[in-house]
Short mmCIF file of C-alpha atoms in Angstrom, two decimals:
data_model
loop_
_atom_site.label_atom_id
_atom_site.label_comp_id
_atom_site.label_asym_id
_atom_site.label_seq_id
_atom_site.Cartn_x
_atom_site.Cartn_y
_atom_site.Cartn_z
CA MET A 1 -3.23 -58.92 -37.66
CA ALA A 2 -1.71 -56.08 -35.63
CA SER A 3 -1.86 -52.58 -37.09
CA ASP A 4 1.24 -50.46 -37.78
CA ASN A 5 0.42 -48.30 -34.73
CA GLU A 6 0.59 -51.34 -32.45
CA LYS A 7 3.97 -52.58 -33.79
CA TRP A 8 6.23 -49.66 -32.76
CA PRO A 9 8.44 -50.23 -29.68
CA VAL A 10 7.19 -49.63 -26.14
CA GLY A 11 8.59 -46.44 -24.58
CA THR A 12 8.91 -44.52 -27.82
CA MET A 13 6.91 -41.53 -29.07
CA ARG A 14 4.98 -41.33 -32.33
CA ASP A 15 3.29 -38.08 -33.38
CA GLY A 16 2.69 -36.81 -29.84
CA VAL A 17 1.68 -40.18 -28.33
CA ARG A 18 3.95 -42.41 -26.25
CA LYS A 19 3.46 -46.19 -26.19
CA VAL A 20 3.79 -47.54 -22.61
CA ARG A 21 3.54 -50.84 -20.75
CA LEU A 22 1.29 -50.79 -17.71
CA ALA A 23 3.29 -52.68 -15.08
CA ARG A 24 0.55 -53.50 -12.56
CA GLU A 25 -2.01 -54.49 -15.17
CA SER A 26 0.59 -56.62 -16.97
CA LYS A 27 1.46 -58.45 -13.76
CA ASN A 28 -2.17 -59.16 -12.98
CA ALA A 29 -2.92 -60.31 -16.53
CA GLY A 30 0.20 -62.42 -16.89
CA LYS A 31 1.03 -60.69 -20.18
CA ASP A 32 1.99 -57.25 -21.46
CA VAL A 33 -0.82 -54.69 -21.26
CA ILE A 34 -0.14 -51.77 -23.60
CA ALA A 35 -1.53 -48.22 -23.34
CA TYR A 36 -0.98 -44.86 -25.05
CA LYS A 37 0.07 -41.74 -23.12
CA VAL A 38 -0.43 -38.18 -24.38
CA PRO A 39 1.89 -35.65 -22.65
CA TYR A 40 0.83 -31.97 -22.66
CA ARG A 41 0.86 -28.75 -20.63
CA ASP A 42 -2.33 -27.74 -18.86
CA SER A 43 -3.75 -24.22 -18.57
CA MET A 44 -1.37 -23.49 -15.66
CA GLY A 45 1.64 -24.41 -17.77
CA THR A 46 2.21 -27.59 -15.76
CA GLN A 47 3.57 -30.63 -17.59
CA THR A 48 1.09 -33.51 -17.27
CA SER A 49 -0.27 -36.45 -19.29
CA LYS A 50 -3.29 -38.65 -19.83
CA THR A 51 -3.24 -42.38 -20.65
CA TRP A 52 -5.65 -44.23 -22.92
CA ASN A 53 -6.12 -47.94 -23.57
CA THR A 54 -6.46 -47.58 -27.36
CA TRP A 55 -4.57 -45.68 -30.02
CA LYS A 56 -7.80 -44.24 -31.37
CA LYS A 57 -8.79 -42.64 -28.06
CA ALA A 58 -5.25 -41.34 -27.50
CA THR A 59 -5.02 -39.64 -30.89
CA ALA A 60 -8.49 -38.13 -30.45
CA PHE A 61 -7.38 -36.55 -27.17
CA ARG A 62 -4.09 -35.41 -28.74
CA ASN A 63 -6.01 -33.69 -31.52
CA LYS A 64 -8.28 -31.98 -28.99
CA ILE A 65 -5.25 -30.60 -27.11
CA ARG A 66 -3.68 -29.34 -30.31
CA SER A 67 -6.94 -27.66 -31.26
CA GLN A 68 -7.12 -25.89 -27.89
CA LYS A 69 -3.55 -24.64 -28.26
CA ASP A 70 -4.31 -23.28 -31.70
CA SER A 71 -7.36 -21.43 -30.37
CA GLY A 72 -5.48 -20.04 -27.36
CA ILE A 73 -7.31 -22.05 -24.69
CA LEU A 74 -4.06 -23.74 -23.69
CA GLU A 75 -0.84 -21.76 -23.84
CA ASP A 76 2.81 -22.46 -23.22
CA TYR A 77 3.57 -19.75 -20.71
CA ARG A 78 7.34 -20.19 -20.94
CA SER A 79 7.48 -17.60 -23.73
CA LYS A 80 4.44 -15.45 -22.91
CA LYS A 81 3.63 -12.34 -20.86
CA THR A 82 6.56 -10.31 -19.59
CA VAL A 83 6.67 -8.64 -16.18
CA ARG A 84 6.05 -5.30 -17.91
CA GLU A 85 2.92 -6.58 -19.68
CA VAL A 86 1.46 -8.02 -16.50
CA ALA A 87 2.36 -4.89 -14.52
CA GLU A 88 0.70 -2.57 -17.04
CA LYS A 89 -2.52 -4.57 -16.87
CA TRP A 90 -2.35 -4.46 -13.05
CA MET A 91 -1.74 -0.69 -13.18
CA GLY A 92 -4.96 -0.29 -15.14
CA THR A 93 -6.85 -1.61 -12.12
CA VAL A 94 -4.79 0.48 -9.70
CA GLU A 95 -5.45 3.69 -11.63
CA ALA A 96 -9.18 2.95 -11.72
CA MET A 97 -9.53 2.05 -8.03
CA ARG A 98 -6.83 3.93 -6.09
CA ARG A 99 -6.13 7.58 -5.41
CA PRO A 100 -4.06 9.36 -8.11
CA GLU A 101 -1.29 9.98 -5.56
CA THR A 102 -1.02 6.24 -4.88
CA SER A 103 -1.04 5.42 -8.59
CA SER A 104 1.70 7.97 -9.18
CA VAL A 105 3.93 6.36 -6.55
CA TYR A 106 3.39 2.89 -8.03
CA ARG A 107 4.14 4.19 -11.52
CA THR A 108 7.42 5.66 -10.32
CA MET A 109 8.41 2.37 -8.67
CA LEU A 110 7.71 0.45 -11.87
CA ASP A 111 9.42 2.83 -14.28
CA LEU A 112 12.54 3.57 -12.22
CA HIS A 113 13.21 0.38 -10.28
CA ILE A 114 11.28 -2.65 -11.54
CA TYR A 115 11.21 -2.38 -15.34
CA PRO A 116 14.98 -1.76 -15.71
CA VAL A 117 15.78 -5.11 -14.07
CA LEU A 118 12.77 -7.35 -14.75
CA GLY A 119 10.53 -5.57 -17.25
CA ASP A 120 11.32 -7.72 -20.29
CA VAL A 121 11.60 -11.04 -18.43
CA PRO A 122 8.69 -13.50 -18.84
CA VAL A 123 6.80 -13.76 -15.55
CA ARG A 124 7.06 -17.56 -15.63
CA ALA A 125 10.85 -17.34 -15.87
CA VAL A 126 11.32 -15.24 -12.71
CA THR A 127 12.42 -17.30 -9.71
CA LYS A 128 12.57 -16.63 -5.99
CA ASP A 129 16.36 -16.25 -6.30
CA ASP A 130 15.87 -13.61 -9.02
CA VAL A 131 13.57 -11.59 -6.76
CA GLN A 132 15.98 -11.86 -3.82
CA GLU A 133 18.84 -10.70 -6.05
CA VAL A 134 16.83 -7.67 -7.17
CA VAL A 135 15.97 -6.80 -3.56
CA ASN A 136 19.64 -7.12 -2.60
CA ARG A 137 20.59 -4.78 -5.44
CA TRP A 138 18.00 -2.20 -4.39
CA SER A 139 19.21 -2.39 -0.78
CA LYS A 140 22.72 -1.24 -1.71
CA ASP A 141 21.72 2.32 -2.54
CA ARG A 142 18.16 2.80 -1.33
CA ALA A 143 16.57 3.29 2.08
CA ALA A 144 14.91 0.28 3.68
CA ARG A 145 11.45 1.82 3.46
CA SER A 146 11.89 2.52 -0.26
CA VAL A 147 13.08 -1.05 -0.89
CA ARG A 148 10.05 -2.43 0.91
CA LEU A 149 7.74 -0.22 -1.13
CA CYS A 150 9.32 -1.39 -4.41
CA PHE A 151 9.04 -5.01 -3.30
CA GLY A 152 5.39 -4.47 -2.35
CA VAL A 153 4.62 -3.29 -5.88
CA LEU A 154 6.57 -6.18 -7.44
CA SER A 155 4.81 -8.67 -5.18
CA ALA A 156 1.40 -7.27 -6.18
CA VAL A 157 2.29 -7.69 -9.87
CA PHE A 158 3.19 -11.36 -9.40
CA GLN A 159 0.11 -11.91 -7.26
CA SER A 160 -1.92 -10.58 -10.17
CA ALA A 161 -0.18 -13.05 -12.50
CA PHE A 162 -0.97 -15.87 -10.09
CA ASP A 163 -4.61 -14.81 -9.70
CA THR A 164 -5.06 -14.88 -13.48
CA ASP A 165 -3.46 -18.34 -13.84
CA MET A 166 -0.31 -17.11 -15.57
CA ILE A 167 2.02 -18.71 -13.03
CA ARG A 168 1.65 -21.65 -10.65
CA LYS A 169 3.02 -19.75 -7.65
CA THR A 170 4.47 -16.34 -6.93
CA PRO A 171 8.26 -16.03 -6.56
CA CYS A 172 7.81 -13.26 -3.97
CA THR A 173 7.41 -15.53 -0.94
CA ARG A 174 9.86 -15.61 1.99
CA ILE A 175 12.04 -12.87 0.55
CA VAL A 176 14.49 -11.36 3.05
CA LEU A 177 13.88 -7.60 3.24
CA PRO A 178 15.97 -4.89 4.92
CA GLU A 179 14.88 -4.02 8.44
CA LEU A 180 13.23 -0.68 9.00
CA PRO A 181 15.16 1.64 11.31
CA ARG A 182 13.37 2.63 14.49
CA ASN A 183 13.11 6.37 13.92
CA ARG A 184 12.15 8.00 17.18
CA PHE A 185 10.84 11.43 16.21
CA VAL A 186 11.41 14.48 18.39
CA PRO A 187 8.25 16.59 18.86
CA LEU A 188 8.44 20.36 18.92
CA THR A 189 8.23 22.25 22.17
CA PRO A 190 5.39 24.77 22.51
CA ALA A 191 8.02 27.53 22.39
CA SER A 192 9.33 26.21 19.06
CA VAL A 193 5.80 26.02 17.65
CA TRP A 194 5.15 29.65 18.55
CA ALA A 195 8.54 30.72 17.17
CA ILE A 196 7.86 29.07 13.81
CA ALA A 197 4.29 30.36 13.66
CA ASN A 198 5.25 33.96 14.47
CA ALA A 199 7.88 33.97 11.69
CA LEU A 200 5.25 33.28 9.01
CA ARG A 201 2.54 35.40 7.37
CA PRO A 202 -0.90 35.24 9.08
CA ASP A 203 -2.51 32.37 7.13
CA LEU A 204 0.56 30.11 7.38
CA ARG A 205 0.97 31.11 11.03
CA MET A 206 -2.54 29.87 11.68
CA MET A 207 -1.84 26.64 9.78
CA VAL A 208 1.10 25.92 12.09
CA LEU A 209 -1.02 26.48 15.19
CA VAL A 210 -3.98 24.42 13.96
CA GLY A 211 -1.62 21.61 12.91
CA ALA A 212 0.14 21.50 16.26
CA MET A 213 -3.10 21.79 18.28
CA THR A 214 -5.23 19.27 16.33
CA GLY A 215 -2.85 16.82 14.62
CA LEU A 216 -4.44 17.36 11.18
CA ARG A 217 -2.41 16.21 8.19
CA VAL A 218 -1.17 18.97 5.90
CA GLY A 219 -3.63 17.99 3.12
CA GLU A 220 -6.44 18.15 5.69
CA LEU A 221 -5.30 21.62 6.76
CA ARG A 222 -5.44 22.83 3.16
CA ALA A 223 -9.01 21.48 2.86
CA LEU A 224 -10.31 23.02 6.11
CA THR A 225 -13.44 25.13 5.61
CA TRP A 226 -15.18 27.42 8.07
CA ASP A 227 -18.34 25.32 8.05
CA CYS A 228 -16.30 22.34 9.31
CA ILE A 229 -15.33 24.27 12.45
CA ASP A 230 -18.04 24.16 15.12
CA PHE A 231 -17.13 26.84 17.65
CA ASP A 232 -20.03 25.93 19.94
CA ARG A 233 -19.12 22.23 20.12
CA LYS A 234 -15.41 23.08 19.98
CA MET A 235 -14.88 20.48 17.24
CA ILE A 236 -13.35 20.29 13.77
CA ASP A 237 -14.91 17.83 11.33
CA VAL A 238 -12.32 16.37 8.95
CA VAL A 239 -14.08 15.44 5.68
CA TYR A 240 -11.66 16.26 2.85
CA GLN A 241 -8.04 16.74 1.94
CA VAL A 242 -6.67 18.99 -0.80
CA GLN A 243 -4.17 17.57 -3.29
CA ASP A 244 -3.15 19.49 -6.41
CA ARG A 245 -5.67 22.22 -5.46
CA GLU A 246 -8.56 19.72 -5.55
CA PHE A 247 -10.80 18.28 -2.85
CA CYS A 248 -9.99 14.57 -2.61
CA PRO A 249 -11.20 11.68 -0.46
CA LEU A 250 -9.29 11.17 2.76
CA LYS A 251 -6.55 8.58 3.18
CA THR A 252 -8.72 5.88 4.81
CA SER A 253 -12.23 5.57 6.20
CA SER A 254 -10.75 6.19 9.67
CA SER A 255 -9.48 9.57 8.50
CA TYR A 256 -13.06 10.91 8.50
CA ARG A 257 -13.29 12.10 12.08
CA SER A 258 -14.07 14.90 14.52
CA VAL A 259 -11.21 16.43 16.51
CA PRO A 260 -11.75 18.53 19.67
CA ILE A 261 -10.29 22.02 19.73
CA SER A 262 -9.21 23.88 22.84
CA PRO A 263 -10.64 27.22 24.05
CA LEU A 264 -7.31 28.80 23.11
CA LEU A 265 -7.57 27.57 19.51
CA VAL A 266 -11.20 28.69 19.35
CA ARG A 267 -10.09 32.22 20.30
CA LEU A 268 -7.21 32.16 17.80
CA LEU A 269 -9.43 30.98 14.97
CA ARG A 270 -12.15 33.53 15.69
CA LYS A 271 -9.58 36.32 15.82
CA TYR A 272 -8.03 35.11 12.55
CA ARG A 273 -11.43 35.04 10.82
CA ASP A 274 -12.31 38.52 12.09
CA THR A 275 -8.94 39.87 10.92
CA GLU A 276 -8.53 38.08 7.59
CA GLY A 277 -12.21 37.67 6.71
CA SER A 278 -13.69 34.77 4.77
CA VAL A 279 -13.81 34.46 1.00
CA LEU A 280 -15.86 32.11 -1.17
CA ALA A 281 -13.81 30.04 -3.58
CA ASP A 282 -14.76 27.47 -6.22
CA VAL A 283 -12.70 24.38 -5.47
CA PRO A 284 -12.59 21.43 -7.92
CA VAL A 285 -13.69 18.10 -6.46
CA ARG A 286 -12.00 15.02 -7.85
CA GLY A 287 -14.61 12.93 -9.62
CA ASP A 288 -17.42 15.42 -8.94
CA LYS A 289 -18.53 18.96 -9.68
CA PRO A 290 -16.72 21.91 -7.98
CA ARG A 291 -17.83 23.15 -4.58
CA ARG A 292 -18.16 26.79 -3.56
CA VAL A 293 -16.78 26.97 -0.03
CA GLU A 294 -15.11 29.28 2.45
CA LEU A 295 -11.62 27.84 2.81
CA VAL A 296 -9.82 28.76 6.02
CA PHE A 297 -6.46 28.84 4.23
CA LEU A 298 -6.26 30.23 0.70
CA SER A 299 -3.40 30.78 -1.72
CA PRO A 300 -2.53 34.41 -2.57
CA GLY A 301 -4.58 33.99 -5.75
CA GLY A 302 -7.74 33.10 -3.82
CA ARG A 303 -7.64 29.37 -4.64
CA ALA A 304 -6.91 26.25 -2.68
CA GLN A 305 -3.24 26.07 -1.74
CA SER A 306 -0.78 24.08 -3.84
CA ASN A 307 0.88 21.01 -2.36
CA ASN A 308 4.22 22.67 -1.64
CA LEU A 309 3.34 26.23 -0.58
CA PHE A 310 3.06 25.63 3.16
CA THR A 311 5.75 22.93 3.17
CA HIS A 312 8.30 25.17 1.45
CA LYS A 313 7.67 28.18 3.71
CA PHE A 314 7.71 26.01 6.84
CA ARG A 315 11.02 24.38 5.90
CA LYS A 316 12.62 27.73 5.10
CA VAL A 317 11.63 29.23 8.46
CA CYS A 318 12.87 26.13 10.34
CA GLU A 319 16.24 26.45 8.62
CA GLU A 320 16.46 30.12 9.62
CA LEU A 321 15.54 29.30 13.23
CA LYS A 322 17.83 26.22 13.23
CA ILE A 323 14.91 23.98 14.23
CA GLN A 324 14.85 20.43 12.89
CA ALA A 325 11.25 19.76 11.86
CA THR A 326 8.92 19.09 8.95
CA VAL A 327 5.23 19.96 8.65
CA HIS A 328 4.49 16.39 9.78
CA THR A 329 6.29 17.15 13.05
CA LEU A 330 3.32 19.35 13.96
CA ARG A 331 1.15 16.22 13.92
CA HIS A 332 3.65 14.38 16.11
CA THR A 333 3.68 17.35 18.48
CA PHE A 334 -0.09 17.16 18.99
CA ALA A 335 0.19 13.43 19.75
CA SER A 336 3.03 13.95 22.23
CA VAL A 337 1.04 16.64 24.10
CA MET A 338 -1.98 14.31 24.35
CA ILE A 339 0.20 11.47 25.65
CA ASP A 340 1.84 13.79 28.16
CA ARG A 341 -1.66 14.56 29.44
CA ASN A 342 -2.36 10.80 29.83
CA GLU A 343 -4.94 10.58 27.06
CA SER A 344 -5.74 6.97 26.15
CA PRO A 345 -4.22 5.36 23.04
CA LYS A 346 -7.74 4.62 21.76
CA LYS A 347 -8.76 8.28 21.87
CA LEU A 348 -5.48 9.29 20.25
CA GLN A 349 -6.07 6.76 17.47
CA SER A 350 -9.45 8.34 16.75
CA TRP A 351 -8.15 11.92 16.79
CA MET A 352 -5.16 11.07 14.58
CA GLY A 353 -7.33 9.19 12.08
CA HIS A 354 -5.32 5.97 12.29
CA SER A 355 -6.96 2.85 10.89
CA SER A 356 -5.82 0.67 13.81
CA ILE A 357 -4.52 1.01 17.34
CA SER A 358 -1.36 -0.85 16.30
CA ILE A 359 -0.39 2.05 14.01
CA THR A 360 -0.80 4.49 16.88
CA MET A 361 1.28 2.37 19.25
CA ASP A 362 3.96 1.63 16.64
CA VAL A 363 4.47 5.36 16.08
CA TYR A 364 3.85 6.78 19.54
CA GLY A 365 4.09 3.84 21.96
CA HIS A 366 7.58 4.83 23.12
CA LEU A 367 6.19 8.15 24.42
CA TYR A 368 3.85 6.48 26.90
CA PRO A 369 5.36 6.35 30.42
CA ASN A 370 6.59 3.08 31.82
CA SER A 371 3.72 1.48 33.73
CA ASP A 372 5.78 -0.75 36.04
CA ASP A 373 5.49 1.62 39.00
CA SER A 374 1.75 2.00 38.36
CA VAL A 375 1.36 -1.77 38.63
CA ARG A 376 3.35 -1.91 41.86
CA ASN A 377 1.33 0.92 43.43
CA ALA A 378 -1.98 -0.56 42.29
CA ILE A 379 -1.19 -3.92 43.93
CA ASP A 380 -0.12 -2.26 47.18
CA GLU A 381 -3.25 -0.10 47.28
CA ALA A 382 -5.52 -3.07 46.52
CA PHE A 383 -4.11 -5.52 49.04
CA GLY A 384 -2.95 -3.11 51.70
CA ASP A 385 -0.65 -4.06 54.54
CA GLY A 386 -2.04 -7.42 55.48
CA GLU A 387 1.15 -9.29 56.31
CA GLY A 388 0.90 -11.71 59.20
CA GLU A 389 -2.88 -11.83 59.29
#
């Protein structure tokens, strides 16, 4: 006699198990072949099922799935983990592994631009269209570079959700982003460099000249010590930057470098040291004990300079002189002088501390002279006038 569980209609569900007719098996057997299907969501949140040939096996599997859900092994991600929750967990890794300056930028992007629009939305509910709509909204009142930075942070958050099996795929693929404008910077002329330098007090004057003659970043200028300047070799070794009055690691591994200095800069630096003297200062080192060093450029209080001291004074003088420039223009000026003297892109990459030649060419490629005439002349010189032979 058939049991109650075998009498209920095919195609209907009873207590989490669906009774089904197996079409192929029924055709081969010449009679109905019945099975029992258990639908469920797997650990990725994907709807799936498993079919069994007996009610007993099907209910045993159903009970196992229910047990795993109760213990948290399987979860329904439709109502779990918001963008904010995933982002905060991701930020924990960022803060442990990245520089504080980088973490601070990411935190600002999250708090001001991402959380207000997506923070409380479950990560599994966010679609590609949602992300595109957010990017479109950002693009209305923000610069293209800022929009791309915000999107980069958002994309990293969803990649983290994907990597930890919270979502089946990231919604941040094939998003249309605003194009970056091609900003062609204008380097300073030597006369402008001298004019700015001579309008500043001695230490800031020297910072302008070193920046324009070596291409060091402003944080690297603040961290320059006398023992990193080799007057005999005519080289500066770049090993630190100063942020928030602390020695910090450089931007990338390529930023650790040696930069040649000219005889003129050697004379200027020696004269500056003889005039201003050298003073030992205890400078905090991020993640390590303080170092007692002779900084080339000190604050009036005898410490490492703050982040905005040089920048503020430089900007004020440029406004008075009606010169359009930032402290980063000094770095561009060094690069433009090297290019004007036909230095190779590979050497320039090394001196600038760029991680790849593509960065150097993206920023400074337009300054290199057109090589078409060089090609024409090289061919003529190589083959000579051999027509008719």
